[in-house]
Coordinates of C-alpha atoms in Angstrom, one line a residue:
Chain Z
E185 CA 10.8 9.5 -13.7
V186 CA 10.4 8.1 -10.2
Q187 CA 12.0 4.7 -9.8
L188 CA 12.1 2.4 -6.8
V189 CA 14.1 -0.8 -7.2
E190 CA 14.1 -3.4 -4.5
S191 CA 16.8 -6.0 -4.0
G192 CA 17.9 -8.6 -1.4
G193 CA 15.0 -11.0 -1.4
D194 CA 16.0 -14.7 -1.2
L195 CA 15.1 -18.1 0.2
V196 CA 16.1 -18.2 3.9
Q197 CA 15.6 -20.8 6.6
P198 CA 13.3 -20.0 9.6
G199 CA 15.2 -18.0 12.2
G200 CA 17.5 -16.5 9.5
S201 CA 18.1 -12.9 8.5
L202 CA 17.9 -10.8 5.4
R203 CA 18.5 -7.2 4.5
L204 CA 16.3 -5.7 1.8
S205 CA 17.4 -2.6 0.0
C206 CA 15.5 -0.1 -2.2
A207 CA 17.3 2.3 -4.5
A208 CA 15.3 5.4 -5.2
S209 CA 15.7 7.9 -8.0
G210 CA 13.7 10.6 -9.8
F211 CA 12.6 12.5 -6.7
T212 CA 14.1 14.2 -3.7
F213 CA 14.5 11.1 -1.5
S214 CA 15.6 13.0 1.6
K215 CA 12.2 14.9 1.6
S216 CA 10.0 11.8 1.4
W217 CA 8.6 9.5 4.0
M218 CA 9.1 5.9 2.8
T219 CA 7.1 2.8 3.6
W220 CA 7.5 -1.0 3.2
V221 CA 4.4 -3.0 2.3
R222 CA 4.3 -6.8 1.8
Q223 CA 2.1 -9.3 0.1
A224 CA 2.1 -13.0 0.9
P225 CA 1.6 -15.2 -2.2
G226 CA -2.0 -15.0 -3.4
K227 CA -3.0 -12.7 -0.5
G228 CA -3.7 -9.0 0.2
L229 CA -1.5 -6.1 1.1
E230 CA 0.0 -5.6 4.6
W231 CA 1.8 -2.4 5.8
V232 CA 5.1 -3.3 7.4
A233 CA 6.9 -0.1 8.5
N234 CA 7.5 3.5 7.6
I235 CA 10.2 6.0 8.2
K236 CA 10.3 9.8 8.3
E237 CA 12.4 11.9 5.9
D238 CA 15.3 12.3 8.4
G239 CA 15.1 8.8 9.8
N240 CA 14.2 10.0 13.3
E241 CA 10.7 8.6 13.4
K242 CA 10.0 4.9 12.5
Y243 CA 7.0 2.8 13.0
H244 CA 6.6 -1.0 12.6
L245 CA 3.8 -3.5 12.5
D246 CA 3.4 -5.2 15.8
S247 CA 4.1 -8.6 14.4
V248 CA 7.5 -7.5 13.2
K249 CA 8.5 -5.3 16.1
G250 CA 11.8 -6.4 17.6
R251 CA 12.6 -8.5 14.5
F252 CA 12.5 -6.0 11.6
T253 CA 14.1 -2.6 11.5
I254 CA 13.5 0.1 8.8
S255 CA 16.3 2.5 8.1
R256 CA 17.5 4.8 5.3
D257 CA 20.7 6.4 3.9
N258 CA 19.7 9.8 2.4
A259 CA 23.2 10.3 1.0
K260 CA 22.8 7.1 -1.1
N261 CA 19.0 7.5 -1.8
S262 CA 18.4 4.1 -0.2
L263 CA 15.8 2.5 2.0
F264 CA 16.5 -0.7 4.0
L265 CA 14.6 -3.3 5.9
Q266 CA 16.7 -5.5 8.2
M267 CA 14.8 -8.7 8.9
N268 CA 15.9 -11.0 11.7
S269 CA 14.3 -14.1 13.2
L270 CA 12.4 -14.7 10.1
R271 CA 9.3 -16.9 10.2
A272 CA 7.3 -18.8 7.6
E273 CA 4.6 -16.2 7.8
D274 CA 7.0 -13.5 6.7
T275 CA 7.1 -15.1 3.2
A276 CA 5.9 -12.4 0.8
V277 CA 6.8 -10.0 -1.9
Y278 CA 8.1 -6.8 -0.2
Y279 CA 7.4 -3.5 -1.9
C280 CA 9.2 -0.3 -1.3
T281 CA 6.8 2.7 -1.6
R282 CA 6.9 6.4 -1.2
G283 CA 4.6 8.2 1.2
V284 CA 3.4 8.5 4.8
Y285 CA -0.2 8.7 3.9
Y286 CA -1.3 7.4 0.5
L287 CA 1.5 5.6 -1.3
D288 CA 2.0 7.1 -4.7
Y289 CA 5.0 5.2 -6.1
W290 CA 5.7 1.4 -5.7
G291 CA 8.7 -0.7 -6.7
Q292 CA 8.3 -4.0 -8.5
G293 CA 8.9 -5.8 -5.2
T294 CA 11.4 -8.5 -4.0
L295 CA 10.4 -12.0 -2.9
V296 CA 11.3 -13.3 0.5
T297 CA 10.7 -17.0 1.0
V298 CA 11.2 -18.4 4.5
S299 CA 11.3 -22.2 4.4
S300 CA 13.5 -25.1 5.5
Chain V
D277 CA -6.1 -1.4 14.7
I278 CA -8.6 -0.1 12.2
M279 CA -10.1 -2.9 10.2
M280 CA -11.0 -2.3 6.6
T281 CA -13.7 -4.5 5.1
Q282 CA -14.5 -4.5 1.4
S283 CA -17.5 -5.9 -0.4
P284 CA -18.0 -7.8 -2.5
D285 CA -14.9 -10.0 -2.6
S286 CA -15.4 -10.4 -6.3
L287 CA -17.5 -8.8 -9.0
A288 CA -18.2 -9.7 -12.6
V289 CA -19.5 -6.8 -14.7
S290 CA -20.2 -6.5 -18.4
L291 CA -18.1 -4.3 -20.6
G292 CA -19.4 -0.7 -20.5
E293 CA -21.3 -1.3 -17.3
R294 CA -20.8 0.3 -13.9
A295 CA -18.7 -1.5 -11.2
T296 CA -19.1 -0.5 -7.5
I297 CA -16.8 -1.5 -4.7
N298 CA -17.5 -0.7 -1.1
C299 CA -15.1 -0.3 1.8
K300 CA -16.1 0.0 5.4
S301 CA -13.7 1.0 8.2
S302 CA -14.2 -0.1 11.8
R303 CA -13.6 3.4 13.0
N304 CA -14.1 6.9 11.7
I305 CA -11.3 8.0 9.4
L306 CA -12.5 11.5 8.8
D307 CA -10.3 14.2 10.5
S308 CA -12.7 16.9 11.4
S309 CA -9.9 19.4 11.8
N310 CA -9.2 19.4 8.1
N311 CA -12.3 17.6 6.8
K312 CA -10.2 15.0 5.1
N313 CA -11.0 11.3 4.9
Y314 CA -7.7 9.3 5.2
L315 CA -8.5 6.8 2.6
A316 CA -6.9 5.7 -0.7
W317 CA -7.8 3.2 -3.4
Y318 CA -5.3 1.1 -5.4
Q319 CA -5.5 -1.1 -8.5
Q320 CA -3.3 -4.2 -8.8
K321 CA -3.1 -6.2 -12.0
P322 CA -1.6 -9.7 -12.1
G323 CA 2.2 -9.7 -11.7
Q324 CA 2.3 -5.9 -11.1
P325 CA 2.7 -3.8 -8.0
P326 CA -0.4 -1.8 -6.9
K327 CA -1.1 1.5 -8.5
L328 CA -2.6 4.5 -6.7
L329 CA -6.0 5.5 -8.1
I330 CA -7.7 7.7 -5.5
Y331 CA -6.5 9.5 -2.3
W332 CA -8.3 11.6 0.4
A333 CA -11.2 9.4 -0.6
S334 CA -12.1 11.3 -3.7
T335 CA -9.1 12.9 -5.3
R336 CA -8.0 11.1 -8.5
E337 CA -4.3 10.6 -9.0
S338 CA -2.8 12.3 -11.9
G339 CA -3.1 10.3 -15.1
V340 CA -5.9 8.0 -13.8
S341 CA -8.9 7.7 -16.1
D342 CA -11.9 9.7 -15.1
R343 CA -13.9 6.4 -15.2
F344 CA -12.6 6.0 -11.7
S345 CA -14.2 7.9 -8.9
G346 CA -14.2 7.7 -5.1
S347 CA -16.8 8.8 -2.6
G348 CA -17.9 8.4 1.0
S349 CA -17.0 9.8 4.3
G350 CA -16.4 8.7 7.9
T351 CA -16.6 4.9 7.8
D352 CA -18.2 4.1 4.5
F353 CA -16.5 4.5 1.1
T354 CA -17.1 3.6 -2.5
L355 CA -14.9 3.2 -5.6
T356 CA -16.9 3.4 -8.8
I357 CA -15.8 2.4 -12.3
S358 CA -18.3 4.2 -14.5
S359 CA -17.9 2.1 -17.6
L360 CA -15.9 -1.0 -17.2
Q361 CA -13.1 -1.6 -19.8
A362 CA -11.1 -4.8 -20.4
E363 CA -8.0 -3.1 -18.9
D364 CA -9.8 -2.5 -15.6
V365 CA -9.7 -6.2 -14.8
A366 CA -7.7 -6.2 -11.5
V367 CA -7.9 -6.5 -7.8
Y368 CA -8.8 -3.3 -6.0
Y369 CA -7.8 -2.4 -2.4
C370 CA -8.9 0.4 -0.1
H371 CA -6.3 1.6 2.4
Q372 CA -6.7 3.8 5.6
Y373 CA -3.8 6.1 6.6
Y374 CA -5.6 7.7 9.5
N375 CA -3.5 6.0 12.0
T376 CA -0.7 3.4 12.5
P377 CA -0.7 0.6 11.7
R378 CA -1.9 1.5 8.2
T379 CA -4.3 -1.1 7.1
F380 CA -5.8 -2.4 3.8
G381 CA -9.0 -4.0 2.8
Q382 CA -8.9 -7.6 1.7
G383 CA -9.3 -6.7 -1.9
T384 CA -12.0 -7.0 -4.5
K385 CA -11.4 -8.9 -7.7
V386 CA -13.1 -7.3 -10.8
E387 CA -13.7 -9.4 -13.8
I388 CA -15.6 -9.2 -17.1
Q389 CA -18.9 -10.9 -17.2

């Protein structure tokens, strides 16, 4: 059974940093593109970033470029999102998902709240 | 960026009746080299993550009820629920993966009339 379990969400002040993690199991992680998608409270879905199987290609949403960095550790079946210089508008549930095209598996999400 | 616009924003349908959701992309998302439309549909119930229903515009994900079907090509797409059931109450999103950044429609809320 495929499982994606996010962690690391928290309440943080504007300008602060957080590192989200996603533990993957039930599939060959090292052969899968992975994607972060976020959802602000009561709002729709927004693609944030994705990363190739070997970590050598990464793409980020323009509004997070230079602040967020997606990465992975295939030896530990883990996906990460380093989030710096956080803003109020980054407040959202962050989902770890599998896929480069359609996203066939989603975690339950982790809540990031940016507020003073 | 490719903008995805869904209509309507909300929809109330009687049990057993058909529900139709439209999704329009601001640019063509059909790749003529492989004749694939780079579009997916997701269902999100309250308090849950989204669930993949349809990909490549019309391919139903394994385990998804055949009440759900996708159609369309190029810039105009449709998700149809053939006979609405109580468990279909949710928000539905279309999603283009033709280019980066990937983008989603704003969502359509489906309720029971």
